[in-house]
mmCIF file of C-alpha atoms in Angstrom:
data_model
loop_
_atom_site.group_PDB
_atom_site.id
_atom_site.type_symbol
_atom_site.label_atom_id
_atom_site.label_comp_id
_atom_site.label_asym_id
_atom_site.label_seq_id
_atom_site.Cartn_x
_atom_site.Cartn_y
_atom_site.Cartn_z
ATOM 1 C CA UNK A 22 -10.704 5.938 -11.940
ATOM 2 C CA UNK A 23 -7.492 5.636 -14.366
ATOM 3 C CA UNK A 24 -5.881 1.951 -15.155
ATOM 4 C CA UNK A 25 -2.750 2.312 -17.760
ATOM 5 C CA UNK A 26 0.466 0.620 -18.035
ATOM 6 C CA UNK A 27 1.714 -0.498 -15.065
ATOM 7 C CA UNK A 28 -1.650 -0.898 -13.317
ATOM 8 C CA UNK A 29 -2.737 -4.331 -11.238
ATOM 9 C CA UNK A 30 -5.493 -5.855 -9.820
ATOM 10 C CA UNK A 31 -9.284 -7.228 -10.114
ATOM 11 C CA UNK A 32 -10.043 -4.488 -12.344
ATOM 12 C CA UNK A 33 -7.626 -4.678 -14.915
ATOM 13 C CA UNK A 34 -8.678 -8.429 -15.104
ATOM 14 C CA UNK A 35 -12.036 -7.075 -16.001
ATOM 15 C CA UNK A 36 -10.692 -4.875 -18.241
ATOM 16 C CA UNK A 37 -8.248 -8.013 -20.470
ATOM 17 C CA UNK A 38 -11.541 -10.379 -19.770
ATOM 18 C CA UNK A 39 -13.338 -7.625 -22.241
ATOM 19 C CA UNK A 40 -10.776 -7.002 -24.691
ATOM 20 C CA UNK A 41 -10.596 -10.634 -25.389
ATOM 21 C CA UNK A 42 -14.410 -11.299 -25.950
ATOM 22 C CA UNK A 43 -13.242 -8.794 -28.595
ATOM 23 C CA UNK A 44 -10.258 -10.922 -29.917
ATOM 24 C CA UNK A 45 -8.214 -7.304 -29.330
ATOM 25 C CA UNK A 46 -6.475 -9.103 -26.231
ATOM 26 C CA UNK A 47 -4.307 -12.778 -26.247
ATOM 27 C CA UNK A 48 -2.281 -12.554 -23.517
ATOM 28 C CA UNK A 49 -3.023 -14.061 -20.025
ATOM 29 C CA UNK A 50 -5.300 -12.648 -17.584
ATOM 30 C CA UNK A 51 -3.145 -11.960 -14.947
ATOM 31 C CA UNK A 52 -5.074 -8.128 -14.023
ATOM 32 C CA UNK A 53 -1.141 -7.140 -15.248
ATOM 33 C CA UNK A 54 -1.795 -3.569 -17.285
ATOM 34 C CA UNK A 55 1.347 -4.132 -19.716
ATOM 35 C CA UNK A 56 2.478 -3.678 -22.843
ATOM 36 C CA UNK A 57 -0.034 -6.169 -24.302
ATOM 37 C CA UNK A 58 -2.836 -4.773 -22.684
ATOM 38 C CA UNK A 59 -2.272 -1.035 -23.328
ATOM 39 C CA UNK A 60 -2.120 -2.555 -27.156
ATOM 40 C CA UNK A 61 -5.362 -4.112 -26.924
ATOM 41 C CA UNK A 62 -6.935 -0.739 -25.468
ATOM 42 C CA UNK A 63 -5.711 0.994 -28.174
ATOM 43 C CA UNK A 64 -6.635 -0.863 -30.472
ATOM 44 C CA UNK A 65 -10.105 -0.412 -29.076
ATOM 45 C CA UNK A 66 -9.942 3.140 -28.685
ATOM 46 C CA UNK A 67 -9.420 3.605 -32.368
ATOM 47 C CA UNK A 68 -11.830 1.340 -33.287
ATOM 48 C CA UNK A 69 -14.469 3.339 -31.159
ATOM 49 C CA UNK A 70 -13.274 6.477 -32.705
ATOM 50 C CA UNK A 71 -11.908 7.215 -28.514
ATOM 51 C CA UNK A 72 -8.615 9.657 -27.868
ATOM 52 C CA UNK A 73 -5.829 6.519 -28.481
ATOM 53 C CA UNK A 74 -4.121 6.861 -25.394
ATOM 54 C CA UNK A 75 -3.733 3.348 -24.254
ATOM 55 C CA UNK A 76 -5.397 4.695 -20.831
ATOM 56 C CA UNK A 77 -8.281 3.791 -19.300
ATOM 57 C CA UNK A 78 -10.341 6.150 -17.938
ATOM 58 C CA UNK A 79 -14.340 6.665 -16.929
ATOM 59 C CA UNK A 80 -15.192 7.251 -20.139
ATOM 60 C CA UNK A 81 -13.232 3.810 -22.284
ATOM 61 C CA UNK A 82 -14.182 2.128 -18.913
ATOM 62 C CA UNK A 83 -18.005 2.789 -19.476
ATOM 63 C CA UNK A 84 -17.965 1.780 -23.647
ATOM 64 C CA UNK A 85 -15.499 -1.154 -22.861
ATOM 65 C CA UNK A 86 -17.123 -2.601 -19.774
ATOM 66 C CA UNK A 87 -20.776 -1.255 -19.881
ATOM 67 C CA UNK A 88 -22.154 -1.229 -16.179
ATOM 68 C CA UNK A 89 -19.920 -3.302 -14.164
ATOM 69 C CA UNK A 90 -18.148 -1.474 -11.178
ATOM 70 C CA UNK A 91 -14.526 -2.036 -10.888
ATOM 71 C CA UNK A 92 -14.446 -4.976 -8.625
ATOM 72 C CA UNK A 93 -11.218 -3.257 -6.130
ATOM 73 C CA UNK A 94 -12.935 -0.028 -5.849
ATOM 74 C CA UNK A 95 -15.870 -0.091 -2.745
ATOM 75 C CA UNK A 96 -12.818 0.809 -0.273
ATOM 76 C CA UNK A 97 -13.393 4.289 -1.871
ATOM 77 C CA UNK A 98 -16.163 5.523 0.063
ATOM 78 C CA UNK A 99 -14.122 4.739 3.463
ATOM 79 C CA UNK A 100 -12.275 7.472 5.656
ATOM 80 C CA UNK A 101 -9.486 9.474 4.189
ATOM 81 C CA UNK A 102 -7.195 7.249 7.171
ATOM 82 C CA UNK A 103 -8.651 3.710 5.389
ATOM 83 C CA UNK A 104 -7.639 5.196 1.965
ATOM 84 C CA UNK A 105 -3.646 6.459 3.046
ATOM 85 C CA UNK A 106 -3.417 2.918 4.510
ATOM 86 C CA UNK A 107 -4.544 1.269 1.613
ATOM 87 C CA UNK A 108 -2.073 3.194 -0.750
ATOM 88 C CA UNK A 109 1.063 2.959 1.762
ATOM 89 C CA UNK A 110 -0.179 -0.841 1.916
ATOM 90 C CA UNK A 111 0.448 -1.230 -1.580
ATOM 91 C CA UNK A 112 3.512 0.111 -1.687
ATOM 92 C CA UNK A 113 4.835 -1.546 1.243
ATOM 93 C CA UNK A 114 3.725 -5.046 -0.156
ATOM 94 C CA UNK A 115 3.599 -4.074 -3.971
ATOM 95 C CA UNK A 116 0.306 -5.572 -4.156
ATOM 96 C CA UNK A 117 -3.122 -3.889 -4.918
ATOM 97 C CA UNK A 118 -5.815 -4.315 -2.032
ATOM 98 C CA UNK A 119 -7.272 -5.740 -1.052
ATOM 99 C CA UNK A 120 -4.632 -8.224 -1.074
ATOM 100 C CA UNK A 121 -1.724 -5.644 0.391
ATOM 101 C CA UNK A 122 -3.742 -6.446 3.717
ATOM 102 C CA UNK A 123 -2.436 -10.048 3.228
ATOM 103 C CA UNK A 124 1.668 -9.044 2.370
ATOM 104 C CA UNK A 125 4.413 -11.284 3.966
ATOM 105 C CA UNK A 126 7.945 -11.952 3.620
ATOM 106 C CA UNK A 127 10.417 -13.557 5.412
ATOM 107 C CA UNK A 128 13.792 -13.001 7.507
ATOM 108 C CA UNK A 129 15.010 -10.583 4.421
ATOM 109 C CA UNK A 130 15.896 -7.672 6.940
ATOM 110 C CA UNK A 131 16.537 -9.579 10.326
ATOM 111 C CA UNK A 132 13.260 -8.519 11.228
ATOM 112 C CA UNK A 133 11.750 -12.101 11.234
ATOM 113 C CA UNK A 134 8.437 -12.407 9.474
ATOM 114 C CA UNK A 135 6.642 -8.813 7.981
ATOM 115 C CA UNK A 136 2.836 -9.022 7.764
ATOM 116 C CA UNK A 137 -0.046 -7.009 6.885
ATOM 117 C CA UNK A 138 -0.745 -3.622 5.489
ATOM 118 C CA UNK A 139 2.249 -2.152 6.992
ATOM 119 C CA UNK A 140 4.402 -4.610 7.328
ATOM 120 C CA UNK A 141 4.886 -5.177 10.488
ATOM 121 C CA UNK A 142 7.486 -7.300 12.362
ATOM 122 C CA UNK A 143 8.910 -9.823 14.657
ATOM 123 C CA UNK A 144 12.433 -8.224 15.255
ATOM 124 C CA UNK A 145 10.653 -4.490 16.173
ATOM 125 C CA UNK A 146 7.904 -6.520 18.514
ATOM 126 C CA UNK A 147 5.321 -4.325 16.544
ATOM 127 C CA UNK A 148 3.633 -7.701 14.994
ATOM 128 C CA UNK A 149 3.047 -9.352 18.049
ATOM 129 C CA UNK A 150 0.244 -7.449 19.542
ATOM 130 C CA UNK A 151 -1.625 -7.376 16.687
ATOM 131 C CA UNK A 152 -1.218 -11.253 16.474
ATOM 132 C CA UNK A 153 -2.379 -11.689 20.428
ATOM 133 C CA UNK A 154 -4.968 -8.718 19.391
ATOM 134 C CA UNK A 155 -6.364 -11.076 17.237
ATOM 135 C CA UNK A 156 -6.545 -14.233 19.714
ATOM 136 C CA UNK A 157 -8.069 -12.536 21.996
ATOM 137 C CA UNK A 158 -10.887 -10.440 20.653
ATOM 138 C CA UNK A 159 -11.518 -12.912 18.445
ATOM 139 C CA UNK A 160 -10.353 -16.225 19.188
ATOM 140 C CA UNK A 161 -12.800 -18.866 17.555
ATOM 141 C CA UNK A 162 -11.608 -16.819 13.883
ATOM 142 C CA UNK A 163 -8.149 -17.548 14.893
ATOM 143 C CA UNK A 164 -8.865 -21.153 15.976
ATOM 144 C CA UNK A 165 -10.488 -22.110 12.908
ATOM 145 C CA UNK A 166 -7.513 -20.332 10.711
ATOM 146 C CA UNK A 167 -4.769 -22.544 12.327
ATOM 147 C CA UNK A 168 -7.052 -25.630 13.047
ATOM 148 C CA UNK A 169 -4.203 -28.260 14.191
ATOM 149 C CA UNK A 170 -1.599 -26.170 14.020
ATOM 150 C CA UNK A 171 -3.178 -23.451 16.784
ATOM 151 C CA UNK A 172 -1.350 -24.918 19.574
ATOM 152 C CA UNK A 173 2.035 -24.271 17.856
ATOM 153 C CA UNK A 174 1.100 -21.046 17.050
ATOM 154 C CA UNK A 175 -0.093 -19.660 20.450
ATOM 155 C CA UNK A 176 2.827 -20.924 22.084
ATOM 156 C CA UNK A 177 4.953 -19.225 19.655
ATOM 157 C CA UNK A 178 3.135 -15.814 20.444
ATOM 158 C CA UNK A 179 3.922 -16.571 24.170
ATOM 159 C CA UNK A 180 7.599 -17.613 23.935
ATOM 160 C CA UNK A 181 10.378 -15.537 23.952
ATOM 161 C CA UNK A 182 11.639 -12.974 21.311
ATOM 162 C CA UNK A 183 14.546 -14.667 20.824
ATOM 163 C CA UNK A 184 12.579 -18.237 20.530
ATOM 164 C CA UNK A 185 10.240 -16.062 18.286
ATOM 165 C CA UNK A 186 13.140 -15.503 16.146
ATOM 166 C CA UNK A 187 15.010 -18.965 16.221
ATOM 167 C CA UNK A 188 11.452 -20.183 14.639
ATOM 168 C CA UNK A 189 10.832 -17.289 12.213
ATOM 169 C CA UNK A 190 14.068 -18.247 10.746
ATOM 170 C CA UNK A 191 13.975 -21.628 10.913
ATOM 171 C CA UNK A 192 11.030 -21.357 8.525
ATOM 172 C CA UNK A 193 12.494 -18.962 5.965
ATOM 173 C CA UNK A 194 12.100 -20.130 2.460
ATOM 174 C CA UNK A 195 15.263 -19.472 0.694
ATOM 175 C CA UNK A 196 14.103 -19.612 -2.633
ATOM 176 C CA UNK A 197 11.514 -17.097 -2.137
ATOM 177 C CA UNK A 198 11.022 -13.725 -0.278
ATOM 178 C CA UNK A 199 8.394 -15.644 2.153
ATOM 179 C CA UNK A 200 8.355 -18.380 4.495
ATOM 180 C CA UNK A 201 7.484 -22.654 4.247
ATOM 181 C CA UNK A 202 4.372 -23.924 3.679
ATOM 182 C CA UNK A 203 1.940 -24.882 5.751
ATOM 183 C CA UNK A 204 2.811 -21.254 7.753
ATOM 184 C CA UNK A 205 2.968 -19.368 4.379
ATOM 185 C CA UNK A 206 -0.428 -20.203 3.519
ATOM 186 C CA UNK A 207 -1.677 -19.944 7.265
ATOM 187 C CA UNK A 208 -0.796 -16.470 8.159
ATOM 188 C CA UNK A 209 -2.243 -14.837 4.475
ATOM 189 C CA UNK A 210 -5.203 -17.043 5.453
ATOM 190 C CA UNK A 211 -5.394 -15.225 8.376
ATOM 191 C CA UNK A 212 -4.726 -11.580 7.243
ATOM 192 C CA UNK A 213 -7.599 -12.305 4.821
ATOM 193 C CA UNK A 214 -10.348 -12.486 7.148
ATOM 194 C CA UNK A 215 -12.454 -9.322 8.023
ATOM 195 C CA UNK A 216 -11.561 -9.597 11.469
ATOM 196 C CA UNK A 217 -7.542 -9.351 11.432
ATOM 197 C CA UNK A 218 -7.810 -6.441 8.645
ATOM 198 C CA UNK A 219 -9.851 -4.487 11.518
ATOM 199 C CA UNK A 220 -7.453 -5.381 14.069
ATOM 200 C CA UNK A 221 -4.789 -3.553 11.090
ATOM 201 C CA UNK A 222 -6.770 -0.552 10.216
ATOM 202 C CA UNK A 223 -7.614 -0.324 14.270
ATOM 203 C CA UNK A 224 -3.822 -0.519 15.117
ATOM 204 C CA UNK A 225 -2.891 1.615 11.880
ATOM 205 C CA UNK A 226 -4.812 4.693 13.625
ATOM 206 C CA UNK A 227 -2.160 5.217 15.775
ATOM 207 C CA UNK A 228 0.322 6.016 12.583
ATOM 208 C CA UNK A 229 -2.587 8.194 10.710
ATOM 209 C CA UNK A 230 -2.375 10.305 13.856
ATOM 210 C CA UNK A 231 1.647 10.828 13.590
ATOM 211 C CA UNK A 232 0.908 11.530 10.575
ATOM 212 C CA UNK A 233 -1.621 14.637 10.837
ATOM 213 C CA UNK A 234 0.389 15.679 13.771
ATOM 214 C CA UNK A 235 2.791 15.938 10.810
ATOM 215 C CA UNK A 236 0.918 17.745 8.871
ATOM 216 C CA UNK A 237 -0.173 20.212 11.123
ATOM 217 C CA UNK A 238 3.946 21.103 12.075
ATOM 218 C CA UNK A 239 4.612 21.961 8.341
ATOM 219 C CA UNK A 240 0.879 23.637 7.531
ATOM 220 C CA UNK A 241 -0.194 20.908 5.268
ATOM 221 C CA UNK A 242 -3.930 21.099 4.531
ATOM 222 C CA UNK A 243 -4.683 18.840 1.470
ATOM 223 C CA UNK A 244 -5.412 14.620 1.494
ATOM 224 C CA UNK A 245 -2.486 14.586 -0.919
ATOM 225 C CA UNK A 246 0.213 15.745 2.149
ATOM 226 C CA UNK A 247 -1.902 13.714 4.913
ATOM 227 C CA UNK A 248 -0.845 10.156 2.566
ATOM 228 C CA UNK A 249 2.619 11.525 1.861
ATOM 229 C CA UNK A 250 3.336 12.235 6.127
ATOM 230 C CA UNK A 251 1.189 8.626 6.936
ATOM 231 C CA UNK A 252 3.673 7.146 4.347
ATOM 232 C CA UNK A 253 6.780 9.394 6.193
ATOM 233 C CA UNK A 254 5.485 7.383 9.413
ATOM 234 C CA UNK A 255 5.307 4.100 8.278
ATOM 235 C CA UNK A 256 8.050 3.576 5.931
ATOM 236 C CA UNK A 257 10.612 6.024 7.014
ATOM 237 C CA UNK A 258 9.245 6.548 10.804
ATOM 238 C CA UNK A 259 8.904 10.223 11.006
ATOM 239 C CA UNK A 260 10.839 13.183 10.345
ATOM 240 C CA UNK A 261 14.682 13.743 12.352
ATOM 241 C CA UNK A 262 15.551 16.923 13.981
ATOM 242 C CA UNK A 263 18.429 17.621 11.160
ATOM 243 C CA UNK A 264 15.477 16.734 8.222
ATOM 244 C CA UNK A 265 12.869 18.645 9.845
ATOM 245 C CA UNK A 266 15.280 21.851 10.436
ATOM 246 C CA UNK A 267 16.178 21.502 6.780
ATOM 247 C CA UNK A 268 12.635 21.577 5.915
ATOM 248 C CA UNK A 269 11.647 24.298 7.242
ATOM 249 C CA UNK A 270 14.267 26.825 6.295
ATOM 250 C CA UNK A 271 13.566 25.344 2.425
ATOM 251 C CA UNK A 272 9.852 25.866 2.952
ATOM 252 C CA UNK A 273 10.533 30.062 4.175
ATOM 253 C CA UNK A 274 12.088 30.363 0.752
ATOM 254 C CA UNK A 275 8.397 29.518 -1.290
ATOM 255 C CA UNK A 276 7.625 31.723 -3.432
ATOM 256 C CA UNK A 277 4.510 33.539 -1.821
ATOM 257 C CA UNK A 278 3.513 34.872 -5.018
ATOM 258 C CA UNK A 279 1.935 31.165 -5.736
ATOM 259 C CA UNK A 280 -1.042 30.221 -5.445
ATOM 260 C CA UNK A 281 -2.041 28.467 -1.917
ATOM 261 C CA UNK A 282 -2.221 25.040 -4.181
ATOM 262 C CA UNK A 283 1.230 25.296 -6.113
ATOM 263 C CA UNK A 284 2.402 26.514 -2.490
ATOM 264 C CA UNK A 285 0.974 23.226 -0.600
ATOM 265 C CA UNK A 286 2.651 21.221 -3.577
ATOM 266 C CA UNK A 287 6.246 23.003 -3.218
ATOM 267 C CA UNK A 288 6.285 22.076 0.401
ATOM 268 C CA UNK A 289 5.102 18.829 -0.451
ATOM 269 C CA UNK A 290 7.978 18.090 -2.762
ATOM 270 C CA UNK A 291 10.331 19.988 -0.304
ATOM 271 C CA UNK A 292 9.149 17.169 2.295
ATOM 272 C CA UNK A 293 9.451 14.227 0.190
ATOM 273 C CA UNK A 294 13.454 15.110 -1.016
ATOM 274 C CA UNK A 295 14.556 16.153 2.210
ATOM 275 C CA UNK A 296 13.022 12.962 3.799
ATOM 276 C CA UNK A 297 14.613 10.764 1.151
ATOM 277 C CA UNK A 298 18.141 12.296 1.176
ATOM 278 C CA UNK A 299 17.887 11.318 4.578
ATOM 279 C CA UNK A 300 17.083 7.714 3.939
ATOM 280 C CA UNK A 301 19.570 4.880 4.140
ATOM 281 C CA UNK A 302 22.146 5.895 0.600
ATOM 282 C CA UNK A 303 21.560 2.228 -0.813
ATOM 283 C CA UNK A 304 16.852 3.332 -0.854
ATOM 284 C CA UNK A 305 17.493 7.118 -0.977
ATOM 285 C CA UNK A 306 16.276 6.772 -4.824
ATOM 286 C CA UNK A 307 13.498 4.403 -3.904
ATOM 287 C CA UNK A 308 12.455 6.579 -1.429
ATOM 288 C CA UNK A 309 11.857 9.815 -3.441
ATOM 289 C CA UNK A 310 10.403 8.264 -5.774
ATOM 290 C CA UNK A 311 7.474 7.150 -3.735
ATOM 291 C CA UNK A 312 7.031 10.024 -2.072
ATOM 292 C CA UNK A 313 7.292 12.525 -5.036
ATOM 293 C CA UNK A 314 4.976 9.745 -6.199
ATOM 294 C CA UNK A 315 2.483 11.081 -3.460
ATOM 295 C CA UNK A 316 3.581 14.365 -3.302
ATOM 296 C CA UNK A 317 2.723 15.150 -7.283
ATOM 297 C CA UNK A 318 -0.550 12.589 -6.969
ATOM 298 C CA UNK A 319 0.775 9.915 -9.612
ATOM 299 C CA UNK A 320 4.054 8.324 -10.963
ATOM 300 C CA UNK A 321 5.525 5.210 -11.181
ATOM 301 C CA UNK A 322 7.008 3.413 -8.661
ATOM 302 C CA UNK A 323 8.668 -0.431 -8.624
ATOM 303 C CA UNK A 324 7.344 -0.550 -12.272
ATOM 304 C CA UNK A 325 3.744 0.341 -11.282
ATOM 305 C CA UNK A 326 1.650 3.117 -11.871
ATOM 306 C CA UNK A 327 -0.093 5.061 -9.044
ATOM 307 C CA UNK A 328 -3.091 7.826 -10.003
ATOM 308 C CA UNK A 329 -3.568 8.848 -6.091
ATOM 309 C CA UNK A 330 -7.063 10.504 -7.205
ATOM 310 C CA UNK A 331 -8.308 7.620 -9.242
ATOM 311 C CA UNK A 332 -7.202 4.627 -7.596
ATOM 312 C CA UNK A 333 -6.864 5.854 -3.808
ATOM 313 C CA UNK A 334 -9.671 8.579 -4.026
ATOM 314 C CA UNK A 335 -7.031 10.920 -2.635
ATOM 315 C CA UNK A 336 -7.072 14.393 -3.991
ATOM 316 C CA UNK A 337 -6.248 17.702 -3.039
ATOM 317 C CA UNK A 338 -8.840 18.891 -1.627
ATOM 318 C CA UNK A 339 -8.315 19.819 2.461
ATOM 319 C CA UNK A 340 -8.456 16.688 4.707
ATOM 320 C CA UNK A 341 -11.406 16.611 6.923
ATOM 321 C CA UNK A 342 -10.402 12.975 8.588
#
């Protein structure tokens, strides 16, 4: 468990909520880790005679907080797939969970509407059987999401793609990276309950396997490269023959005097600039950094700070999922 700058979510609200029963925080709590924040632990760290880092780990946690659990943290304990979702989730909706299971935008891509964890779409067809999933396995959950506006809805899901579309864009919000209200509100509503976030991690299973099958090609044995290949998957969509030919004469040139760790963590850096040098040039910077992000276990990425091991639970020890 590590919060610093850059950090989001329920737990840094716990963490600002603390500080300013103190008086050491005034800013808003917003569970934003910036530059007021990291002040304000500081500031407490000194008083408590703690290393001043401005970092919040298990040990200014347990003084600052006393017993309470970080309130974003019981996903932990799930399977090493659950976890990689979770982190690719919140980079694909830049949004901690377990709100990234709830990410939507609208017509920015010509995709039509992006939901859930992974973002999937209209224009691809890969939203719309998790969306007729959901009606029919559970259908009085979907009902009572839509209430009036069900009927609209399930005739959407049974028009055409190109109707699907003509709608999707009709209802683009052009002042924000989302889509009008009452729908706005409607679908989040829906990726919020229990049931549509299993019918995600269900469908999701399907990428965590493309990813291992990854991982097995290139001799990856550690959590760490199982997230960085389910990430490869979902944002990038696998590996091309040119990449993956590039990849592997880089990897023959290791060093085999290195350890097997600093060897699993070459290749792993190998994978993640080869993949994003083959990204589209106008993301190829984005790219690397999120998957070096991975790929070293921490960094920042679109302003936010990622500690895989403390916030994801994903080490470096060898995946057993």
């Amino acid at each position: 468990m590590v919060y610093r700058l850059g950090a989001v979510g329920p737990a840094v609200k716990t963490l600002q909520e603390a500080l300013a029963k103190l008086q050491l925080y005034l800013g808003p709590i917003d569970g934003n880790f910036g530059g007021g924040t990291e002040r304000a632990v500081k500031a407490y760290q000194k008083k408590q005679r703690l290393t001043v880092d401005g970092i919040v780990g298990n040990e200014t946690w347990d003084e600052l907080a006393g017993d309470q659990e970080p309130p974003d943290s019981s996903w932990l304990e799930k399977p090493l797939s659950y976890r990689c979702l979770v982190l690719t989730g919140t980079f694909e909706t830049n949004v901690p969970p377990p709100d990234c299971f709830a990410g939507i935008t609208g017509d920015f891509d010509g995709q039509g509407i992006s939901l859930g964890v992974c973002q999937w779409n209209i224009g691809q067809r890969s939203l719309q059987p998790l969306l007729l999933e959901m009606i029919q396995t559970y259908p009085a959950v979907s009902k009572n999401v839509f209430q009036d506006h069900y009927p609209e809805w399930l005739a959407w899901l049974k028009a055409s793609q190109e109707e699907q579309m003509q709608w999707v864009i009709h209802l683009k919000n052009p002042k924000q990276n989302g889509i009008n209200e009452p729908w706005q509100g409607l679908f989040k509503s829906l990726c919020r309950t229990e049931e549509f976030q299993k019918v995600q991690a269900d469908t999701a299973q399907g990428l965590f396997r493309r990813g291992m099958s990854l991982c097995k090609k290139y001799g990856i044995r550690s959590e760490r490269g199982a997230a960085l290949m389910y990430d490869i998957v979902v944002q990038n969509g696998g590996i091309g023959k040119i990449t993956d030919a590039q990849i592997i004469a880089d990897c023959k040139k290791i060093d085999s005097g290195l350890s097997s760790d600093d060897q699993e963590v070459e290749r792993l850096k190998i994978i993640a600039n080869r993949r994003a040098d083959a990204a589209n040039p106008r993301w190829v910077e984005d790219v690397r950094k999120r998957k070096l992000c991975i790929a070293l276990g921490e960094g920042i990425v679109h302003g936010r700070h990622y500690d895989l091991l403390g916030q994801y639970g994903i080490g470096f020890n060898p995946y057993s999922d």
